[in-house]
Amino acid sequence: MKKFLAREILIGAGVLGALILEYLVLSALFGYDMSDQYLGLSLRIILILVYGIRPLFMAIKWSIGVLKSNDA
């Protein structure tokens, strides 16, 4: 169960990172108003994610440790 949870955390972190990158690219190319229309995201969500980076990295570190371990 731990390995399944670890994989799901890593997949979720990858998707979250891709969404943040896509938002930043659209913001750089079209401005914040246009990127908000395309993705339905706002700067408040990005700020929440920025403050959530430390717990996210802790979860990723735990996930990698679980996947590297030889436990059943």
mmCIF file of C-alpha atoms in Angstrom:
data_model
loop_
_atom_site.group_PDB
_atom_site.id
_atom_site.type_symbol
_atom_site.label_atom_id
_atom_site.label_comp_id
_atom_site.label_asym_id
_atom_site.label_seq_id
_atom_site.Cartn_x
_atom_site.Cartn_y
_atom_site.Cartn_z
ATOM 1 C CA MET A 1 0.000 0.000 0.000
ATOM 2 C CA LYS A 2 2.875 2.355 0.776
ATOM 3 C CA LYS A 3 4.374 1.845 -2.685
ATOM 4 C CA PHE A 4 1.020 2.527 -4.344
ATOM 5 C CA LEU A 5 0.612 5.739 -2.346
ATOM 6 C CA ALA A 6 4.186 6.757 -3.160
ATOM 7 C CA ARG A 7 3.570 6.282 -6.894
ATOM 8 C CA GLU A 8 0.343 8.272 -6.741
ATOM 9 C CA ILE A 9 2.097 11.146 -4.941
ATOM 10 C CA LEU A 10 4.830 11.249 -7.582
ATOM 11 C CA ILE A 11 2.297 11.196 -10.426
ATOM 12 C CA GLY A 12 0.271 13.967 -8.768
ATOM 13 C CA ALA A 13 3.387 16.063 -8.221
ATOM 14 C CA GLY A 14 4.322 15.670 -11.893
ATOM 15 C CA VAL A 15 0.882 16.761 -13.064
ATOM 16 C CA LEU A 16 0.906 19.699 -10.654
ATOM 17 C CA GLY A 17 4.336 20.775 -11.896
ATOM 18 C CA ALA A 18 3.182 20.570 -15.501
ATOM 19 C CA LEU A 19 0.135 22.744 -14.743
ATOM 20 C CA ILE A 20 2.303 25.357 -13.039
ATOM 21 C CA LEU A 21 4.729 25.432 -15.973
ATOM 22 C CA GLU A 22 1.874 25.697 -18.464
ATOM 23 C CA TYR A 23 0.361 28.574 -16.467
ATOM 24 C CA LEU A 24 3.679 30.418 -16.313
ATOM 25 C CA VAL A 25 4.300 29.990 -20.055
ATOM 26 C CA LEU A 26 0.815 31.224 -20.938
ATOM 27 C CA SER A 27 1.270 34.140 -18.540
ATOM 28 C CA ALA A 28 4.563 35.085 -20.183
ATOM 29 C CA LEU A 29 3.156 34.809 -23.703
ATOM 30 C CA PHE A 30 -0.339 36.267 -23.328
ATOM 31 C CA GLY A 31 -0.434 38.064 -19.974
ATOM 32 C CA TYR A 32 -2.180 37.012 -16.790
ATOM 33 C CA ASP A 33 -5.730 37.809 -17.917
ATOM 34 C CA MET A 34 -5.563 35.587 -20.985
ATOM 35 C CA SER A 35 -3.897 32.679 -19.198
ATOM 36 C CA ASP A 36 -6.572 32.816 -16.475
ATOM 37 C CA GLN A 37 -9.224 32.505 -19.179
ATOM 38 C CA TYR A 38 -7.495 29.502 -20.747
ATOM 39 C CA LEU A 39 -6.780 27.481 -17.624
ATOM 40 C CA GLY A 40 -9.273 28.779 -15.110
ATOM 41 C CA LEU A 41 -6.435 29.385 -12.651
ATOM 42 C CA SER A 42 -5.789 32.537 -10.708
ATOM 43 C CA LEU A 43 -2.752 34.003 -9.018
ATOM 44 C CA ARG A 44 -4.233 33.060 -5.649
ATOM 45 C CA ILE A 45 -3.996 29.380 -6.576
ATOM 46 C CA ILE A 46 -0.374 29.839 -7.637
ATOM 47 C CA LEU A 47 0.412 31.549 -4.306
ATOM 48 C CA ILE A 48 -1.172 28.672 -2.414
ATOM 49 C CA LEU A 49 0.991 26.265 -4.401
ATOM 50 C CA VAL A 50 4.122 28.309 -3.667
ATOM 51 C CA TYR A 51 3.450 28.039 0.059
ATOM 52 C CA GLY A 52 2.737 24.327 -0.393
ATOM 53 C CA ILE A 53 6.064 23.532 -2.065
ATOM 54 C CA ARG A 54 7.837 22.470 1.157
ATOM 55 C CA PRO A 55 5.186 19.882 2.129
ATOM 56 C CA LEU A 56 5.123 18.716 -1.492
ATOM 57 C CA PHE A 57 8.896 18.178 -1.501
ATOM 58 C CA MET A 58 8.629 16.298 1.802
ATOM 59 C CA ALA A 59 5.984 14.028 0.269
ATOM 60 C CA ILE A 60 8.127 13.462 -2.834
ATOM 61 C CA LYS A 61 11.176 12.665 -0.680
ATOM 62 C CA TRP A 62 9.127 10.173 1.347
ATOM 63 C CA SER A 63 7.746 8.616 -1.856
ATOM 64 C CA ILE A 64 11.192 8.133 -3.356
ATOM 65 C CA GLY A 65 12.437 6.609 -0.096
ATOM 66 C CA VAL A 66 9.526 4.151 -0.030
ATOM 67 C CA LEU A 67 10.019 3.165 -3.664
ATOM 68 C CA LYS A 68 13.779 2.629 -3.136
ATOM 69 C CA SER A 69 13.287 0.483 -0.050
ATOM 70 C CA ASN A 70 13.158 -3.299 -0.339
ATOM 71 C CA ASP A 71 10.081 -3.679 1.853
ATOM 72 C CA ALA A 72 7.225 -5.748 0.523
#
